[in-house]
CSV table of C-alpha atoms in Angstrom, one decimal:
chain,number,residue,atom,x,y,z
A,1,MET,CA,-15.4,-5.2,14.0
A,2,THR,CA,-13.6,-4.1,11.9
A,3,ARG,CA,-12.0,-5.7,8.4
A,4,VAL,CA,-9.0,-4.8,6.0
A,5,THR,CA,-8.3,-6.0,3.1
A,6,LEU,CA,-4.9,-5.0,1.5
A,7,VAL,CA,-5.0,-5.3,-1.8
A,8,MET,CA,-1.5,-6.1,-2.9
A,9,GLY,CA,1.0,-6.8,-6.4
A,10,ALA,CA,3.5,-5.8,-8.5
A,11,GLY,CA,2.5,-2.7,-10.6
A,12,GLY,CA,0.3,-2.1,-13.6
A,13,VAL,CA,-1.1,-6.0,-12.5
A,14,GLY,CA,-4.7,-3.5,-12.2
A,15,LYS,CA,-4.9,-3.4,-7.9
A,16,THR,CA,-6.8,-0.8,-8.5
A,17,THR,CA,-9.4,-1.8,-10.3
A,18,VAL,CA,-10.0,-4.8,-7.8
A,19,ALA,CA,-9.7,-2.8,-5.0
A,20,ALA,CA,-12.8,-0.4,-6.2
A,21,GLY,CA,-14.5,-3.8,-6.7
A,22,LEU,CA,-14.6,-5.0,-3.7
A,23,ALA,CA,-15.0,-2.4,-1.5
A,24,ALA,CA,-18.2,-2.3,-4.2
A,25,LEU,CA,-18.8,-5.7,-4.2
A,26,SER,CA,-18.8,-4.7,0.0
A,27,ALA,CA,-21.0,-1.8,0.0
A,28,GLU,CA,-23.6,-3.3,-2.2
A,29,ARG,CA,-24.0,-6.1,0.3
A,30,GLY,CA,-24.6,-4.4,3.0
A,31,ALA,CA,-21.5,-3.2,4.7
A,32,ARG,CA,-20.0,-0.2,5.2
A,33,THR,CA,-16.8,0.3,3.8
A,34,LEU,CA,-13.6,2.1,2.9
A,35,ALA,CA,-11.4,2.1,-0.1
A,36,ILE,CA,-9.0,3.6,0.5
A,37,THR,CA,-5.4,4.9,-1.9
A,38,VAL,CA,-1.7,4.4,-1.1
A,39,ASP,CA,-0.6,4.8,-5.0
A,40,PRO,CA,0.1,8.3,-5.4
A,41,ALA,CA,-1.3,7.8,-9.4
A,42,ARG,CA,-4.9,8.8,-8.0
A,43,ARG,CA,-6.1,6.2,-10.1
A,44,LEU,CA,-8.9,4.3,-7.7
A,45,ALA,CA,-10.7,8.5,-8.1
A,46,ASP,CA,-11.1,7.2,-11.5
A,47,ALA,CA,-12.1,4.7,-11.1
A,48,LEU,CA,-14.8,5.1,-8.6
A,49,GLY,CA,-15.8,8.4,-10.6
A,50,THR,CA,-15.4,11.0,-7.3
A,51,ARG,CA,-12.7,13.4,-6.0
A,52,LEU,CA,-10.4,12.1,-3.5
A,53,GLY,CA,-9.5,14.0,-0.4
A,54,ASN,CA,-7.7,12.8,2.8
A,55,HIS,CA,-10.3,12.8,4.8
A,56,PRO,CA,-13.1,9.7,4.2
A,57,THR,CA,-15.1,10.9,0.6
A,58,PRO,CA,-19.1,9.9,-0.3
A,59,VAL,CA,-18.9,8.1,-2.9
A,60,PRO,CA,-22.1,8.7,-5.6
A,61,GLY,CA,-24.8,6.8,-5.3
A,62,HIS,CA,-23.7,4.1,-3.2
A,63,ALA,CA,-24.6,5.2,0.2
A,64,ARG,CA,-22.3,2.4,2.3
A,65,LEU,CA,-18.9,3.7,-0.1
A,66,ASP,CA,-16.5,6.2,0.7
A,67,ALA,CA,-13.3,6.5,-0.6
A,68,ALA,CA,-10.5,8.1,-0.1
A,69,MET,CA,-6.7,8.8,-0.9
A,70,LEU,CA,-3.5,9.5,1.0
A,71,ASP,CA,-2.2,12.5,1.9
A,72,ALA,CA,1.4,11.9,2.7
A,73,THR,CA,1.9,15.6,4.5
A,74,ALA,CA,-1.1,16.4,5.8
A,75,ALA,CA,-0.8,12.8,7.9
A,76,TRP,CA,2.7,13.5,8.8
A,77,GLU,CA,1.3,17.3,10.1
A,78,GLN,CA,-0.8,15.1,12.5
A,79,ILE,CA,1.6,12.9,13.5
A,80,ALA,CA,4.5,15.4,14.6
A,81,ARG,CA,0.7,17.5,16.3
A,82,THR,CA,-0.5,13.9,17.9
A,83,HIS,CA,3.2,12.5,19.3
A,84,ALA,CA,5.5,16.4,20.8
A,85,ASP,CA,4.5,19.5,22.2
A,86,PRO,CA,3.3,22.5,20.2
A,87,THR,CA,6.9,24.1,20.2
A,88,THR,CA,8.3,20.8,18.7
A,89,ALA,CA,5.3,20.3,16.9
A,90,ARG,CA,5.8,23.5,15.6
A,91,ARG,CA,9.5,22.6,14.3
A,92,LEU,CA,9.3,20.3,13.2
A,93,LEU,CA,7.0,21.2,10.3
A,94,ALA,CA,8.9,23.9,9.4
A,95,ASN,CA,12.4,21.7,9.1
A,96,PRO,CA,12.3,20.7,6.1
A,97,TYR,CA,14.3,17.1,6.5
A,98,PHE,CA,11.0,16.8,8.8
A,99,ARG,CA,8.3,17.3,5.3
A,100,ALA,CA,11.5,15.1,2.6
A,101,VAL,CA,10.0,12.5,5.4
A,102,ALA,CA,6.8,13.3,4.1
A,103,ASP,CA,6.8,14.1,0.7
A,104,ARG,CA,9.9,12.3,-0.5
A,105,PHE,CA,10.8,8.8,1.8
A,106,PRO,CA,8.8,5.4,0.8
A,107,ALA,CA,8.3,3.9,4.8
A,108,GLY,CA,7.1,7.4,5.7
A,109,GLN,CA,4.5,8.2,2.9
A,110,ALA,CA,3.5,3.8,3.8
A,111,TYR,CA,3.9,4.4,7.5
A,112,ALA,CA,1.0,7.8,6.9
A,113,ALA,CA,-1.4,5.3,5.4
A,114,GLY,CA,-1.2,3.4,8.4
A,115,GLU,CA,-1.3,5.1,11.0
A,116,GLN,CA,-4.5,6.2,8.4
A,117,VAL,CA,-6.1,2.7,8.0
A,118,LEU,CA,-5.3,2.9,12.1
A,119,THR,CA,-7.4,6.1,13.0
A,120,HIS,CA,-11.1,4.7,10.8
A,121,PHE,CA,-10.4,1.2,12.7
A,122,ASP,CA,-10.0,2.4,15.7
A,123,ALA,CA,-13.3,4.6,15.0
A,124,GLY,CA,-15.0,1.1,14.2
A,125,SER,CA,-16.5,4.1,11.6
A,126,TYR,CA,-16.8,0.6,9.0
A,127,TYR,CA,-17.3,-2.9,8.5
A,128,ARG,CA,-14.3,-2.7,6.1
A,129,ILE,CA,-11.7,-0.7,5.2
A,130,VAL,CA,-9.9,-2.0,1.8
A,131,VAL,CA,-6.5,-0.8,1.1
A,132,ASP,CA,-5.5,-0.4,-2.4
A,133,THR,CA,-1.4,-0.2,-1.3
A,134,PRO,CA,1.9,0.9,-4.1
A,135,PRO,CA,3.3,-1.1,-6.4
A,136,ALA,CA,6.6,-0.8,-4.4
A,137,GLU,CA,7.8,-4.4,-3.9
A,138,GLY,CA,4.5,-5.9,-4.9
A,139,GLY,CA,3.3,-3.5,-1.8
A,140,THR,CA,4.8,-5.3,0.6
A,141,ALA,CA,6.6,-2.2,2.1
A,142,PHE,CA,3.4,-1.3,3.0
A,143,LEU,CA,3.9,-4.3,6.1
A,144,ASP,CA,7.4,-3.1,6.3
A,145,ALA,CA,6.3,0.5,6.6
A,146,PRO,CA,6.3,1.2,10.3
A,147,ARG,CA,9.8,-1.2,11.1
A,148,ARG,CA,11.5,0.9,8.7
A,149,ILE,CA,10.2,3.8,10.1
A,150,ARG,CA,11.1,2.8,13.8
A,151,ALA,CA,15.0,2.5,13.2
A,152,LEU,CA,15.1,5.3,11.6
A,153,VAL,CA,13.9,7.6,14.3
A,154,ALA,CA,16.1,5.9,16.8
A,155,GLY,CA,18.1,4.9,14.2
A,156,ARG,CA,22.7,5.1,15.1
A,157,ALA,CA,23.0,8.7,14.0
A,158,LEU,CA,20.3,10.0,16.3
A,159,ARG,CA,22.3,8.3,18.6
A,160,VAL,CA,25.4,9.8,18.0
A,161,LEU,CA,24.2,12.8,17.9
A,162,THR,CA,22.0,13.4,21.0
A,163,GLY,CA,23.4,10.9,23.3
A,164,PRO,CA,22.0,8.4,25.0
A,165,ARG,CA,22.0,10.1,28.9
A,166,LEU,CA,23.1,13.7,29.1
A,167,PRO,CA,20.0,16.4,27.8
A,168,GLY,CA,19.9,20.1,25.7
A,169,ARG,CA,19.2,20.9,22.4
A,170,ARG,CA,23.4,22.0,22.8
A,171,LEU,CA,24.2,18.4,22.7
A,172,ILE,CA,24.3,18.4,19.4
A,173,TYR,CA,27.4,20.2,19.7
A,174,SER,CA,28.6,17.7,22.4
A,175,VAL,CA,32.3,16.1,22.9
A,176,THR,CA,31.7,12.5,21.2
A,177,ALA,CA,29.4,14.5,18.3
A,178,ARG,CA,31.8,17.2,17.7
A,179,PRO,CA,34.8,15.3,15.6
A,180,ALA,CA,32.8,14.3,12.9
A,181,LEU,CA,30.4,17.5,12.9
A,182,MET,CA,33.0,18.8,12.4
A,183,VAL,CA,33.9,17.8,9.6
A,184,VAL,CA,30.1,17.3,7.8
A,185,ASP,CA,30.0,21.3,8.9
A,186,SER,CA,32.1,21.6,6.4
A,187,VAL,CA,31.2,19.8,3.3
A,188,LEU,CA,27.6,20.9,3.8
A,189,GLY,CA,27.6,24.1,5.5
A,190,GLY,CA,26.6,25.1,8.7
A,191,ARG,CA,22.8,25.9,8.7
A,192,LEU,CA,22.4,22.3,7.0
A,193,LEU,CA,24.1,21.4,9.2
A,194,GLU,CA,21.5,22.9,12.4
A,195,ASP,CA,18.6,22.3,9.8
A,196,VAL,CA,19.5,18.5,10.2
A,197,ALA,CA,20.5,18.9,13.6
A,198,GLU,CA,17.2,20.4,14.5
A,199,PHE,CA,15.7,17.3,12.9
A,200,LEU,CA,17.0,14.8,14.8
A,201,LEU,CA,17.0,16.2,17.8
A,202,ASP,CA,12.7,16.9,17.7
A,203,LEU,CA,12.7,13.3,16.2
A,204,SER,CA,13.7,11.5,18.6
A,205,ALA,CA,10.8,13.7,21.2
A,206,ILE,CA,8.5,11.9,19.1
A,207,TYR,CA,10.0,8.3,19.0
A,208,PRO,CA,7.9,6.7,22.0
A,209,GLY,CA,4.9,7.8,20.7
A,210,ILE,CA,5.5,7.0,17.4
A,211,SER,CA,7.8,3.6,18.4
A,212,ARG,CA,4.0,2.2,20.3
A,213,ARG,CA,1.5,4.0,17.4
A,214,SER,CA,3.7,1.9,14.8
A,215,ARG,CA,4.1,-1.7,17.0
A,216,ARG,CA,0.4,-1.0,17.1
A,217,VAL,CA,-0.2,-0.3,12.6
A,218,GLU,CA,1.9,-3.3,12.7
A,219,ALA,CA,-0.5,-5.6,14.5
A,220,MET,CA,-3.2,-4.1,12.6
A,221,LEU,CA,-1.1,-5.1,9.3
A,222,GLN,CA,-0.8,-8.6,10.2
A,223,GLN,CA,-3.6,-9.4,11.1
A,224,ALA,CA,-5.9,-7.7,7.4
A,225,ASP,CA,-7.2,-9.5,4.8
A,226,ALA,CA,-4.3,-9.9,2.0
A,227,VAL,CA,-5.7,-9.9,-1.5
A,228,VAL,CA,-3.1,-10.4,-4.0
A,229,VAL,CA,-3.1,-9.6,-7.5
A,230,THR,CA,-1.5,-10.1,-10.6
A,231,THR,CA,-1.4,-10.3,-14.7
A,232,PRO,CA,-0.6,-13.9,-16.3
A,233,ASP,CA,3.5,-12.0,-17.6
A,234,PRO,CA,5.7,-14.3,-15.4
A,235,GLY,CA,7.1,-10.8,-13.6
A,236,PRO,CA,3.9,-10.3,-12.5
A,237,ILE,CA,3.7,-13.5,-11.1
A,238,ALA,CA,6.8,-14.3,-9.0
A,239,GLU,CA,6.3,-11.3,-7.5
A,240,ALA,CA,3.0,-12.2,-6.5
A,241,ARG,CA,3.9,-15.6,-5.4
A,242,ARG,CA,7.1,-15.1,-3.5
A,243,ILE,CA,3.9,-12.6,-1.4
A,244,ALA,CA,1.7,-14.9,-1.2
A,245,THR,CA,5.3,-17.2,0.1
A,246,GLU,CA,5.3,-14.5,2.8
A,247,ARG,CA,1.8,-15.1,3.6
A,248,LEU,CA,1.8,-18.0,4.2
A,249,VAL,CA,5.1,-18.2,6.2
A,250,THR,CA,4.1,-14.8,8.5
A,251,ARG,CA,1.0,-15.7,9.1
A,252,GLY,CA,-0.2,-18.8,8.0
A,253,ASP,CA,-3.5,-17.9,6.7
A,254,PRO,CA,-2.8,-18.2,2.8
A,255,PRO,CA,-3.6,-14.8,0.5
A,256,GLN,CA,-6.6,-14.9,-2.6
A,257,VAL,CA,-4.8,-14.9,-5.2
A,258,VAL,CA,-6.6,-12.8,-8.9
A,259,PHE,CA,-4.7,-13.5,-11.5
A,260,ASN,CA,-6.3,-10.2,-13.8
A,261,ARG,CA,-7.4,-9.6,-17.7
A,262,MET,CA,-6.6,-13.8,-18.3
A,263,LEU,CA,-8.7,-15.1,-21.9
A,264,PRO,CA,-11.6,-17.6,-21.5
A,265,ALA,CA,-10.8,-21.1,-21.3
A,266,ALA,CA,-12.9,-22.1,-23.4
A,267,TRP,CA,-10.3,-20.4,-25.9
A,268,ALA,CA,-8.0,-22.6,-25.8
A,269,GLY,CA,-6.9,-24.9,-28.6
A,270,ALA,CA,-9.4,-22.7,-30.3
A,271,GLY,CA,-8.5,-22.4,-34.0
A,272,ALA,CA,-5.3,-22.7,-35.1
A,273,ALA,CA,-2.6,-20.5,-35.9
A,274,GLY,CA,-1.3,-21.8,-39.6
A,275,ALA,CA,-4.8,-22.0,-41.0
A,276,ILE,CA,-5.0,-20.1,-44.0
A,277,ASP,CA,-8.6,-18.5,-43.4
A,278,PRO,CA,-7.1,-15.1,-41.5
A,279,LEU,CA,-10.1,-14.6,-39.0
A,280,GLU,CA,-8.5,-19.1,-38.6
A,281,ARG,CA,-5.8,-18.1,-37.8
A,282,ASN,CA,-6.6,-15.3,-35.6
A,283,LEU,CA,-8.3,-17.1,-34.1
A,284,GLY,CA,-6.2,-20.0,-33.1
A,285,ARG,CA,-3.4,-17.4,-32.5
A,286,TRP,CA,-6.2,-16.3,-29.5
A,287,GLY,CA,-6.1,-19.5,-28.2
A,288,MET,CA,-2.4,-19.9,-28.3
A,289,GLU,CA,-2.4,-16.9,-26.0
A,290,ALA,CA,-5.2,-18.2,-23.5
A,291,SER,CA,-3.9,-21.9,-22.7
A,292,ARG,CA,-1.1,-20.4,-22.4
A,293,HIS,CA,-2.5,-18.2,-19.3
A,294,GLN,CA,-4.3,-21.3,-18.3
A,295,ALA,CA,-0.5,-22.7,-18.1
A,296,LEU,CA,0.2,-20.1,-16.0
A,297,LEU,CA,-2.7,-20.6,-13.9
A,298,ASN,CA,-2.6,-24.3,-13.4
A,299,ALA,CA,1.5,-23.2,-12.4
A,300,PHE,CA,1.0,-20.7,-10.3
A,301,ALA,CA,-1.7,-22.7,-7.9
A,302,ALA,CA,0.5,-26.6,-8.1
A,303,HIS,CA,3.3,-24.3,-6.5
A,304,THR,CA,2.2,-22.8,-4.0
A,305,GLY,CA,-1.3,-24.4,-2.9
A,306,LEU,CA,-3.0,-22.2,-3.7
A,307,SER,CA,-6.0,-21.4,-6.0
A,308,PRO,CA,-6.4,-18.9,-8.3
A,309,LEU,CA,-9.3,-17.0,-9.6
A,310,SER,CA,-9.4,-15.7,-12.3
A,311,VAL,CA,-10.8,-11.8,-13.9
A,312,PRO,CA,-11.3,-11.9,-17.6
A,313,TRP,CA,-9.2,-9.4,-19.7
A,314,LEU,CA,-11.5,-6.5,-21.2
A,315,ALA,CA,-10.4,-3.5,-23.5
A,316,GLU,CA,-11.5,-0.8,-21.1
A,317,ALA,CA,-11.9,-1.1,-17.5
A,318,PRO,CA,-15.4,-0.4,-15.7
A,319,ALA,CA,-15.2,3.0,-14.9
A,320,ASP,CA,-18.0,3.3,-12.4
A,321,PRO,CA,-18.5,1.1,-8.9
A,322,ALA,CA,-21.4,-1.0,-9.8
A,323,ARG,CA,-19.9,-2.6,-13.4
A,324,LEU,CA,-16.8,-2.8,-11.3
A,325,ALA,CA,-18.4,-4.7,-8.3
A,326,GLY,CA,-19.5,-7.0,-11.1
A,327,LEU,CA,-16.2,-7.8,-12.7
A,328,VAL,CA,-14.7,-8.8,-8.9
A,329,GLU,CA,-18.4,-10.8,-7.9
A,330,SER,CA,-18.2,-12.2,-10.4
A,331,ALA,CA,-14.4,-13.4,-10.8
A,332,GLY,CA,-15.9,-15.3,-6.7
A,333,LEU,CA,-14.2,-12.8,-4.8
A,334,ASP,CA,-16.5,-12.6,-1.6
A,335,PRO,CA,-15.3,-9.0,0.3
A,336,VAL,CA,-17.8,-9.6,3.3
A,337,SER,CA,-16.8,-13.5,4.5
């Protein structure tokens, strides 16, 4: 049975480092593992030291570890070909509005990633799939993407233009839709309106398939394990608390929370910030910062009832899978449970 782990959190907290480390550790412990990034910044490729594409690529030196980076355009092309007849699929792929959904609509990119994860989930080739989610809304937008895509494909604009029962591609010029369309036509121009109409009509043809598939994506994501990453800073902590609370409400299953870039607890209270000696004064400042880190972690634990793990602050993040695996293992993360 394939297990899915979603690595979530605010932007810039080190989600990719944790995701890469989890995937590498899972592979080291004998589980065939796939790491997928949905983040367009391509940090996962840098972390794993390999070039990534839309299809899984073996990570050099790690026999059980593959990695992939979402190509939303390619994924949506496959969605169109899967759920539409060849003629409709060709029209969709040539339509600029379909390309905009694939390339620039955040829910479109997130949903395409969910489709990609489900494809590998169904294939059963991996024991674990680790997903480095995009930073939008801390990754929770990724969970909501299937519902938002269903709303887009079955939305009010599409129902007005296509009507509930009348057949035919020229339905867009029906009596019901014509008054609104005349106004739009005068503002946007006929060619643009025709492109929009073609897009919505063809989109309606793939709704049944997308509706069924999106519900399966939704179910898979709801059953996934969650690792929520934060740094010891108020903004990311608030986002992590929101994500953790939502997961507790929707699943009743607590996520694993990781405080990244933590100073050692042993430094707390070290030195004296007001000391005359520069070295002792500097040590005192680090001690005060370490105390602040621990206070924030303890407050999070008290508020949520969870027990966060700590990943230490490093001057430079590890750049190879073995060191990444060691980093998350030292924090107590267990990816194969």
